[in-house]
């Protein structure tokens, strides 16, 4: 059972912001995705390579697929031909592999740098210092088949709204520092991917441009 009422309410609330909805369809059947597609929705997020590639094969080709989960380097080649945006770039080695597979497919792959903003150590992500070392390196300048579109982060899973708000503010601050330091001439660096079913309203207030909402649209997993 998909929640069309929630979909309409979220889309309506996004009009007040410069933000887009990524409908997170992980674990959900293609029929449910097709229902949102039939309403005109085109941007869907998945977190597993196998599931993503089999859904890609089945569903209409104008869907823009976003990879939002942790990505192993040896699986990049599977999604490289078609992926629209990879949210989860959490190492330089992964970014180099994405660039290599993008070259093999004669395309440019859009990426977000994922930052660690939560208190849980299990959540992935770069530190600002790690990102700066990467962005300042000569090797980074040689990567011509990736486009860094912005940043992504996940807040701590907690009922403490104040903590979540502070973590989103931290990601916005990281975005601003990178924009100023490395991407001031690059109009493509503009995305801040933050906010899920439980915290997207806070994320929007803190400057999110991409909210990743699953269970509120597709039901609990
Ligand atoms: C599953 C997932 C989401 C969506 O979570 P919901 O709470 O169901 O909205 C968002 N981002 C990432 C990285 C996810 O893995």
Coordinates of N, CA and C and ligand atoms in Angstrom, one line a residue:
X1 N 0.9 -1.2 0.0 CA 0.0 0.0 0.0 C 0.9 1.3 0.0
X2 N 0.8 2.0 -1.1 CA 1.6 3.3 -1.1 C 0.7 4.4 -0.5
X3 N 1.4 5.5 -0.1 CA 0.7 6.6 0.6 C 0.6 7.8 -0.3
X4 N -0.4 7.8 -1.2 CA -0.5 8.9 -2.1 C -0.8 10.2 -1.4
X5 N -1.5 10.1 -0.3 CA -1.8 11.4 0.5 C -0.5 12.0 1.0
X6 N 0.4 11.2 1.5 CA 1.7 11.7 2.0 C 2.5 12.3 0.8
X7 N 2.5 11.5 -0.3 CA 3.2 12.0 -1.5 C 2.7 13.4 -1.9
X8 N 1.4 13.6 -1.9 CA 0.9 14.9 -2.3 C 1.2 16.0 -1.3
X9 N 1.1 15.6 0.0 CA 1.4 16.6 1.1 C 2.9 17.0 1.0
X10 N 3.8 16.0 0.8 CA 5.2 16.3 0.7 C 5.5 17.2 -0.5
X11 N 5.0 16.8 -1.6 CA 5.2 17.7 -2.8 C 4.7 19.1 -2.6
X12 N 3.6 19.2 -2.0 CA 3.0 20.6 -1.7 C 3.9 21.4 -0.8
X13 N 4.5 20.7 0.2 CA 5.3 21.4 1.2 C 6.7 21.8 0.5
X14 N 7.1 21.0 -0.5 CA 8.4 21.4 -1.1 C 8.3 22.6 -2.0
X15 N 7.1 23.1 -2.3 CA 7.0 24.3 -3.1 C 7.6 25.5 -2.5
X16 N 7.5 25.5 -1.1 CA 8.1 26.7 -0.4 C 9.6 26.7 -0.3
X17 N 10.2 25.6 -0.8 CA 11.7 25.4 -0.8 C 12.2 25.1 -2.2
X18 N 13.5 25.3 -2.4 CA 14.1 24.9 -3.6 C 14.6 23.5 -3.5
X19 N 13.7 22.6 -3.3 CA 14.1 21.2 -3.0 C 13.3 20.2 -3.8
X20 N 14.0 19.0 -4.0 CA 13.4 17.9 -4.7 C 13.2 16.7 -3.9
X21 N 12.3 15.8 -4.2 CA 12.0 14.6 -3.5 C 12.6 13.4 -4.2
X22 N 13.5 12.7 -3.5 CA 13.9 11.4 -4.0 C 13.1 10.3 -3.3
X23 N 12.3 9.6 -4.0 CA 11.4 8.6 -3.5 C 12.2 7.3 -3.3
X24 N 12.4 6.9 -2.0 CA 13.3 5.8 -1.7 C 12.5 4.5 -1.7
X25 N 12.8 3.7 -2.7 CA 11.9 2.5 -3.0 C 12.6 1.2 -2.6
X26 N 13.7 1.2 -1.9 CA 14.4 0.0 -1.5 C 13.4 -1.0 -0.8
X27 N 13.6 -2.2 -1.1 CA 12.8 -3.4 -0.7 C 11.4 -3.4 -1.2
X28 N 10.9 -2.4 -1.9 CA 9.5 -2.3 -2.4 C 9.4 -2.8 -3.8
X29 N 8.3 -3.4 -4.2 CA 8.2 -4.0 -5.5 C 8.0 -2.9 -6.6
X30 N 8.3 -3.4 -7.8 CA 8.3 -2.5 -9.0 C 6.9 -2.0 -9.2
X31 N 5.9 -2.7 -8.8 CA 4.5 -2.2 -9.0 C 4.2 -0.9 -8.2
X32 N 4.8 -0.9 -7.0 CA 4.6 0.3 -6.2 C 5.4 1.5 -6.8
X33 N 6.6 1.3 -7.3 CA 7.3 2.3 -8.0 C 6.5 2.8 -9.2
X34 N 6.0 1.9 -10.0 CA 5.2 2.2 -11.2 C 4.0 3.1 -10.8
X35 N 3.4 2.9 -9.7 CA 2.3 3.8 -9.3 C 2.7 5.3 -9.1
X36 N 3.9 5.5 -8.5 CA 4.4 6.9 -8.4 C 4.8 7.4 -9.8
X37 N 5.4 6.5 -10.6 CA 5.8 6.9 -11.9 C 4.6 7.4 -12.7
X38 N 3.5 6.7 -12.6 CA 2.3 7.0 -13.3 C 1.7 8.4 -12.9
X39 N 2.0 8.8 -11.7 CA 1.7 10.2 -11.2 C 2.6 11.2 -11.8
X40 N 3.7 10.8 -12.4 CA 4.7 11.7 -12.9 C 6.0 11.8 -12.2
X41 N 6.1 11.0 -11.1 CA 7.4 11.0 -10.4 C 8.5 10.2 -11.2
X42 N 9.7 10.8 -11.1 CA 10.8 10.2 -11.9 C 12.0 9.9 -11.1
X43 N 12.2 10.4 -9.9 CA 13.5 10.3 -9.2 C 13.3 9.3 -8.0
X44 N 14.0 8.1 -8.1 CA 13.9 7.1 -7.1 C 15.2 6.7 -6.6
X45 N 15.3 6.4 -5.3 CA 16.5 6.1 -4.6 C 16.5 4.6 -4.2
X46 N 17.7 4.0 -4.3 CA 17.9 2.6 -3.9 C 19.2 2.5 -3.2
X47 N 19.4 1.4 -2.3 CA 20.6 1.3 -1.6 C 21.4 0.0 -1.8
X48 N 20.9 -0.8 -2.7 CA 21.6 -2.0 -3.1 C 21.8 -2.2 -4.6
X49 N 23.0 -2.5 -5.0 CA 23.3 -2.5 -6.4 C 22.5 -3.6 -7.1
X50 N 22.3 -4.8 -6.6 CA 21.6 -5.8 -7.3 C 20.1 -5.4 -7.5
X51 N 19.5 -4.9 -6.5 CA 18.1 -4.5 -6.5 C 17.9 -3.4 -7.5
X52 N 18.8 -2.4 -7.4 CA 18.8 -1.3 -8.3 C 18.9 -1.7 -9.7
X53 N 19.8 -2.5 -10.0 CA 20.0 -2.9 -11.5 C 18.8 -3.7 -12.0
X54 N 18.2 -4.6 -11.1 CA 17.1 -5.3 -11.7 C 15.9 -4.5 -11.8
X55 N 15.7 -3.5 -10.9 CA 14.6 -2.5 -11.1 C 14.8 -1.6 -12.3
X56 N 16.0 -1.2 -12.5 CA 16.4 -0.4 -13.7 C 16.0 -1.2 -15.0
X57 N 16.3 -2.5 -15.0 CA 16.0 -3.3 -16.2 C 14.5 -3.4 -16.5
X58 N 13.7 -3.5 -15.4 CA 12.3 -3.7 -15.6 C 11.5 -2.5 -15.8
X59 N 11.8 -1.3 -15.2 CA 11.0 -0.1 -15.2 C 11.3 0.8 -16.4
X60 N 10.5 1.8 -16.6 CA 10.7 2.7 -17.7 C 12.1 3.4 -17.7
X61 N 12.7 3.7 -18.8 CA 14.1 4.1 -18.9 C 14.2 5.6 -18.6
X62 N 13.1 6.3 -18.5 CA 13.3 7.8 -18.1 C 13.3 8.0 -16.6
X63 N 13.3 6.9 -15.8 CA 13.5 7.1 -14.4 C 14.9 7.5 -14.1
X64 N 15.1 8.5 -13.2 CA 16.4 8.9 -12.8 C 16.7 8.2 -11.4
X65 N 17.6 7.2 -11.5 CA 17.9 6.4 -10.3 C 19.1 7.0 -9.5
X66 N 18.8 7.1 -8.2 CA 19.9 7.6 -7.3 C 20.3 6.5 -6.4
X67 N 21.7 6.3 -6.3 CA 22.2 5.3 -5.4 C 22.5 6.0 -4.1
X68 N 21.8 5.6 -3.0 CA 21.9 6.3 -1.7 C 22.6 5.5 -0.6
X69 N 22.9 4.2 -0.9 CA 23.5 3.3 0.1 C 25.0 3.1 -0.1
X70 N 25.6 2.5 0.9 CA 27.1 2.4 0.7 C 27.4 1.5 -0.5
X71 N 28.4 1.9 -1.2 CA 28.7 1.3 -2.5 C 30.1 0.7 -2.5
X72 N 30.2 -0.6 -2.8 CA 31.5 -1.2 -2.9 C 32.1 -0.9 -4.2
X73 N 33.5 -0.8 -4.2 CA 34.1 -0.4 -5.5 C 33.9 -1.4 -6.6
X74 N 33.9 -2.7 -6.2 CA 33.8 -3.8 -7.2 C 32.4 -3.8 -7.8
X75 N 31.4 -3.0 -7.3 CA 30.1 -3.0 -7.9 C 29.7 -1.8 -8.7
X76 N 30.7 -0.8 -8.7 CA 30.4 0.4 -9.4 C 30.1 0.1 -10.9
X77 N 30.8 -0.8 -11.5 CA 30.6 -1.1 -12.9 C 29.2 -1.5 -13.3
X78 N 28.5 -2.1 -12.3 CA 27.1 -2.5 -12.6 C 26.1 -1.4 -12.8
X79 N 26.3 -0.3 -12.0 CA 25.4 0.8 -12.1 C 25.9 2.0 -13.0
X80 N 27.2 1.9 -13.3 CA 27.9 3.0 -14.1 C 27.2 3.4 -15.4
X81 N 26.6 2.4 -16.1 CA 26.0 2.8 -17.4 C 24.7 3.7 -17.3
X82 N 24.0 3.7 -16.1 CA 22.8 4.3 -16.1 C 22.5 5.2 -14.9
X83 N 23.4 5.2 -13.8 CA 23.0 5.9 -12.6 C 23.0 7.4 -12.8
X84 N 22.0 8.0 -12.2 CA 21.9 9.5 -12.4 C 22.6 10.3 -11.4
X85 N 22.7 9.8 -10.1 CA 23.4 10.4 -9.0 C 23.8 9.4 -8.0
X86 N 25.1 9.4 -7.6 CA 25.5 8.6 -6.5 C 25.7 9.5 -5.2
X87 N 24.8 9.3 -4.2 CA 24.9 10.2 -3.0 C 26.0 9.8 -2.0
X88 N 26.5 8.6 -2.2 CA 27.2 8.0 -1.1 C 28.7 7.8 -1.3
X89 N 29.3 8.8 -1.9 CA 30.8 8.8 -2.1 C 31.5 9.1 -0.8
X90 N 32.1 8.1 -0.2 CA 32.7 8.3 1.1 C 34.2 8.0 1.2
X91 N 34.8 7.8 0.0 CA 36.3 7.7 0.0 C 36.8 8.1 -1.4
X92 N 38.1 8.5 -1.4 CA 38.7 8.9 -2.7 C 38.9 7.7 -3.6
X93 N 39.1 6.5 -3.0 CA 39.3 5.3 -3.8 C 38.0 5.0 -4.5
X94 N 36.9 5.2 -3.9 CA 35.6 5.0 -4.5 C 35.4 6.0 -5.6
X95 N 35.7 7.2 -5.4 CA 35.5 8.2 -6.4 C 36.3 7.9 -7.7
X96 N 37.6 7.5 -7.4 CA 38.5 7.1 -8.6 C 37.9 6.0 -9.4
X97 N 37.3 5.0 -8.7 CA 36.7 3.9 -9.4 C 35.4 4.3 -10.2
X98 N 34.7 5.2 -9.6 CA 33.5 5.8 -10.3 C 34.0 6.5 -11.6
X99 N 35.1 7.2 -11.5 CA 35.6 7.9 -12.6 C 36.0 7.0 -13.7
X100 N 36.7 5.9 -13.3 CA 37.2 4.9 -14.2 C 36.0 4.2 -15.0
X101 N 35.0 3.9 -14.2 CA 33.8 3.2 -14.9 C 33.0 4.2 -15.7
X102 N 33.0 5.5 -15.4 CA 32.4 6.5 -16.2 C 33.1 6.6 -17.5
X103 N 34.5 6.5 -17.5 CA 35.2 6.6 -18.7 C 34.9 5.4 -19.6
X104 N 34.8 4.2 -19.0 CA 34.4 3.0 -19.8 C 33.1 3.1 -20.4
X105 N 32.2 3.9 -19.8 CA 30.8 4.1 -20.4 C 30.7 5.4 -21.2
X106 N 31.8 6.1 -21.3 CA 31.8 7.3 -22.1 C 30.8 8.4 -21.6
X107 N 30.8 8.5 -20.3 CA 29.9 9.5 -19.7 C 30.5 10.2 -18.5
X108 N 29.7 11.1 -17.9 CA 30.1 11.8 -16.7 C 29.1 11.3 -15.6
X109 N 29.6 10.9 -14.5 CA 28.7 10.4 -13.4 C 28.6 11.5 -12.3
X110 N 27.4 11.9 -12.0 CA 27.2 12.9 -10.9 C 27.3 12.2 -9.5
X111 N 28.0 12.9 -8.6 CA 28.3 12.4 -7.3 C 28.0 13.4 -6.2
X112 N 27.7 12.9 -5.0 CA 27.7 13.8 -3.8 C 28.7 13.2 -2.9
X113 N 29.4 14.0 -2.1 CA 30.3 13.6 -1.1 C 29.5 13.4 0.2
X114 N 29.6 12.2 0.7 CA 28.8 11.9 1.9 C 29.7 12.2 3.2
X115 N 29.1 12.9 4.1 CA 29.8 13.4 5.3 C 29.2 12.7 6.5
X116 N 30.1 12.4 7.5 CA 29.7 11.8 8.7 C 29.3 12.9 9.7
X117 N 27.9 13.0 9.9 CA 27.4 14.1 10.8 C 26.7 13.5 12.1
X118 N 26.4 12.2 12.0 CA 25.7 11.5 13.1 C 26.7 11.1 14.2
X119 N 26.1 10.8 15.4 CA 26.9 10.3 16.5 C 27.2 8.8 16.3
X120 N 26.4 8.1 15.6 CA 26.6 6.6 15.4 C 27.8 6.4 14.5
X121 N 28.8 5.6 15.0 CA 30.0 5.4 14.2 C 29.7 4.4 13.0
X122 N 28.6 3.7 13.0 CA 28.2 2.8 12.0 C 27.8 3.6 10.7
X123 N 27.4 4.8 10.8 CA 27.1 5.6 9.6 C 28.3 6.1 8.9
X124 N 28.3 5.9 7.6 CA 29.5 6.2 6.8 C 29.7 7.7 6.6
X125 N 30.8 8.1 6.0 CA 31.0 9.4 5.6 C 32.4 10.0 5.8
X126 N 32.7 11.0 5.0 CA 34.0 11.7 5.2 C 34.0 12.7 6.3
X127 N 35.1 13.1 6.8 CA 35.2 14.3 7.6 C 35.6 15.4 6.6
X128 N 35.3 16.6 7.1 CA 35.7 17.8 6.3 C 37.2 17.8 5.9
X129 N 38.0 17.4 6.9 CA 39.5 17.4 6.6 C 39.8 16.4 5.5
X130 N 39.2 15.2 5.5 CA 39.4 14.2 4.5 C 39.0 14.7 3.1
X131 N 37.9 15.4 3.1 CA 37.4 15.9 1.8 C 38.4 17.0 1.3
X132 N 38.9 17.8 2.2 CA 39.8 18.9 1.8 C 41.1 18.3 1.2
X133 N 41.6 17.3 1.9 CA 42.8 16.7 1.4 C 42.6 16.1 -0.1
X134 N 41.4 15.5 -0.2 CA 41.1 14.9 -1.6 C 41.0 16.1 -2.6
X135 N 40.2 17.1 -2.3 CA 39.9 18.1 -3.2 C 41.1 18.9 -3.6
X136 N 42.1 19.0 -2.7 CA 43.4 19.7 -3.0 C 44.4 18.9 -3.7
X137 N 44.1 17.6 -3.9 CA 45.2 16.7 -4.5 C 45.2 16.9 -6.0
X138 N 46.4 16.7 -6.6 CA 46.5 16.7 -8.0 C 45.7 15.6 -8.6
X139 N 45.6 14.4 -8.0 CA 44.9 13.3 -8.5 C 43.4 13.6 -8.7
X140 N 42.9 14.4 -7.8 CA 41.5 14.8 -7.9 C 41.3 15.6 -9.2
X141 N 42.2 16.5 -9.5 CA 42.1 17.4 -10.6 C 42.1 16.6 -11.9
X142 N 42.6 15.3 -11.9 CA 42.7 14.5 -13.1 C 41.4 13.8 -13.4
X143 N 40.4 13.8 -12.4 CA 39.2 13.0 -12.6 C 38.2 13.8 -13.5
X144 N 38.1 13.5 -14.7 CA 37.3 14.3 -15.6 C 35.9 13.8 -15.9
X145 N 35.7 12.5 -15.5 CA 34.4 11.9 -15.8 C 33.5 11.8 -14.5
X146 N 33.8 12.6 -13.5 CA 32.9 12.7 -12.4 C 32.5 14.2 -12.2
X147 N 31.3 14.4 -11.8 CA 30.9 15.8 -11.4 C 30.4 15.8 -10.0
X148 N 31.1 16.6 -9.2 CA 30.7 16.7 -7.7 C 29.5 17.7 -7.6
X149 N 28.4 17.2 -7.3 CA 27.2 18.1 -7.3 C 26.8 18.6 -5.9
X150 N 27.5 18.1 -4.9 CA 27.2 18.7 -3.5 C 27.5 17.6 -2.5
X151 N 26.7 17.7 -1.4 CA 27.0 16.9 -0.2 C 25.8 16.1 0.2
X152 N 26.0 15.0 1.0 CA 25.0 14.2 1.6 C 25.3 13.9 3.0
X153 N 24.3 13.7 3.8 CA 24.5 13.2 5.2 C 23.3 12.6 5.8
X154 N 23.5 11.8 6.8 CA 22.4 11.2 7.6 C 22.5 11.6 9.1
X155 N 21.4 12.1 9.6 CA 21.5 12.5 11.1 C 21.4 11.3 11.9
X156 N 21.7 11.5 13.2 CA 21.5 10.5 14.2 C 20.1 10.0 14.3
X157 N 19.9 8.7 14.5 CA 18.5 8.2 14.7 C 18.1 8.5 16.2
X158 N 17.4 9.6 16.4 CA 17.1 10.0 17.8 C 15.8 10.8 17.8
X159 N 15.1 10.8 18.9 CA 13.9 11.7 19.0 C 14.3 13.1 19.4
X160 N 15.6 13.3 19.6 CA 16.0 14.6 20.0 C 16.1 15.5 18.8
X161 N 15.1 16.3 18.5 CA 15.0 17.1 17.3 C 16.1 18.2 17.3
X162 N 16.5 18.6 18.5 CA 17.5 19.7 18.5 C 18.8 19.1 18.0
X163 N 19.1 17.9 18.4 CA 20.4 17.3 17.9 C 20.3 17.1 16.4
X164 N 19.2 16.6 15.9 CA 19.1 16.4 14.4 C 19.3 17.8 13.7
X165 N 18.6 18.8 14.2 CA 18.7 20.1 13.6 C 20.2 20.6 13.6
X166 N 20.9 20.4 14.7 CA 22.3 20.8 14.7 C 23.2 20.0 13.7
X167 N 22.9 18.7 13.6 CA 23.7 17.9 12.6 C 23.4 18.4 11.2
X168 N 22.2 18.7 10.9 CA 21.9 19.2 9.5 C 22.5 20.6 9.3
X169 N 22.5 21.4 10.4 CA 23.2 22.7 10.2 C 24.7 22.5 10.0
X170 N 25.2 21.5 10.6 CA 26.7 21.1 10.4 C 26.9 20.8 8.9
X171 N 26.0 20.0 8.3 CA 26.2 19.6 6.9 C 26.1 20.8 6.0
X172 N 25.1 21.7 6.4 CA 25.0 22.9 5.6 C 26.3 23.8 5.7
X173 N 26.9 23.8 6.8 CA 28.1 24.5 7.0 C 29.3 23.9 6.2
X174 N 29.3 22.6 6.2 CA 30.3 21.9 5.4 C 30.1 22.2 3.9
X175 N 28.9 22.2 3.5 CA 28.6 22.6 2.1 C 29.1 24.0 1.8
X176 N 28.8 24.9 2.7 CA 29.2 26.3 2.5 C 30.7 26.5 2.4
X177 N 31.4 25.8 3.3 CA 32.8 25.9 3.3 C 33.4 25.3 2.0
X178 N 32.9 24.2 1.5 CA 33.4 23.6 0.3 C 33.1 24.4 -0.9
X179 N 31.9 25.0 -0.9 CA 31.5 25.9 -2.0 C 32.4 27.0 -2.1
X180 N 32.7 27.7 -1.0 CA 33.6 28.8 -0.9 C 35.0 28.5 -1.3
X181 N 35.5 27.3 -0.8 CA 36.9 27.0 -0.9 C 37.2 26.3 -2.2
X182 N 36.3 25.6 -2.8 CA 36.7 24.7 -4.0 C 35.7 24.8 -5.2
X183 N 34.5 25.3 -4.9 CA 33.5 25.2 -6.0 C 32.8 26.6 -6.3
X184 N 33.5 27.6 -5.9 CA 32.8 28.9 -6.1 C 32.5 29.3 -7.5
X185 N 33.3 28.7 -8.4 CA 33.1 29.0 -9.9 C 32.2 27.9 -10.5
X186 N 31.8 26.9 -9.7 CA 31.1 25.8 -10.3 C 29.7 25.8 -9.9
X187 N 28.8 26.1 -10.9 CA 27.4 26.2 -10.6 C 26.7 24.9 -10.4
X188 N 27.4 23.8 -10.7 CA 26.9 22.5 -10.5 C 26.9 22.0 -9.1
X189 N 27.8 22.6 -8.3 CA 27.9 22.3 -6.9 C 26.8 23.0 -6.1
X190 N 25.7 22.4 -5.9 CA 24.5 23.1 -5.4 C 23.6 22.2 -4.5
X191 N 23.9 20.9 -4.4 CA 22.9 20.0 -3.8 C 23.3 19.7 -2.3
X192 N 22.3 19.7 -1.5 CA 22.5 19.2 -0.1 C 21.5 18.2 0.2
X193 N 21.9 16.9 0.2 CA 21.0 15.8 0.3 C 20.9 15.4 1.8
X194 N 19.8 15.8 2.4 CA 19.5 15.5 3.8 C 18.1 15.5 4.1
X195 N 17.7 14.6 5.0 CA 16.3 14.5 5.4 C 15.6 13.2 4.9
X196 N 15.0 12.5 5.8 CA 14.3 11.2 5.5 C 12.9 11.3 6.1
X197 N 12.1 10.2 6.1 CA 10.7 10.3 6.5 C 10.6 11.0 7.9
X198 N 11.4 10.7 8.8 CA 11.2 11.2 10.2 C 11.8 12.6 10.4
X199 N 12.6 13.1 9.5 CA 13.3 14.4 9.8 C 13.4 15.3 8.6
X200 N 12.6 15.1 7.5 CA 12.8 15.9 6.3 C 12.3 17.4 6.6
X201 N 11.3 17.5 7.5 CA 10.9 18.9 7.7 C 12.0 19.8 8.3
X202 N 12.7 19.2 9.3 CA 13.9 19.9 9.9 C 14.9 20.1 8.8
X203 N 15.2 19.1 8.0 CA 16.2 19.2 7.0 C 15.9 20.4 6.0
X204 N 14.6 20.5 5.6 CA 14.3 21.6 4.7 C 14.5 22.9 5.3
X205 N 14.2 23.1 6.6 CA 14.5 24.4 7.3 C 15.9 24.7 7.3
X206 N 16.8 23.6 7.3 CA 18.2 23.8 7.4 C 18.9 23.9 6.1
X207 N 18.1 23.9 5.0 CA 18.7 24.1 3.7 C 18.8 22.9 2.8
X208 N 18.1 21.8 3.1 CA 18.2 20.7 2.2 C 17.7 21.0 0.8
X209 N 18.3 20.4 -0.2 CA 17.8 20.5 -1.6 C 17.3 19.2 -2.2
X210 N 17.6 18.1 -1.5 CA 17.2 16.8 -1.9 C 16.8 16.0 -0.6
X211 N 15.5 15.7 -0.5 CA 15.1 14.9 0.7 C 14.9 13.5 0.1
X212 N 15.3 12.5 1.0 CA 15.3 11.1 0.6 C 14.2 10.4 1.5
X213 N 13.0 10.2 0.9 CA 11.9 9.8 1.7 C 11.4 8.4 1.3
X214 N 11.4 7.4 2.2 CA 11.0 6.1 1.8 C 9.7 5.7 2.5
X215 N 9.7 5.3 3.8 CA 8.6 4.7 4.4 C 7.3 5.6 4.4
X216 N 7.5 6.9 4.4 CA 6.3 7.8 4.4 C 5.6 7.7 3.0
X217 N 6.3 7.2 2.0 CA 5.6 7.1 0.7 C 5.2 5.6 0.4
X218 N 6.1 4.7 0.8 CA 5.9 3.3 0.4 C 5.4 2.4 1.5
X219 N 5.3 3.0 2.8 CA 4.9 2.2 3.9 C 6.2 1.6 4.6
X220 N 6.0 1.1 5.8 CA 7.1 0.6 6.6 C 7.8 -0.6 5.9
X221 N 9.0 -0.8 6.2 CA 9.8 -1.9 5.6 C 9.9 -3.0 6.6
Ligands
LIG1 C1 16.4 4.0 3.6 C2 17.0 5.3 3.5 C3 16.3 6.5 3.4 C4 14.8 6.6 3.6 O1 14.4 6.3 4.9 P1 12.9 6.4 5.4 O2 13.1 6.6 6.9 O3 12.2 5.2 5.0 O4 12.4 7.6 4.7 C5 17.0 7.7 3.2 N1 18.4 7.7 3.1 C6 19.1 6.6 3.1 C7 20.6 6.7 3.0 C8 18.5 5.4 3.3 O5 19.2 4.3 3.4

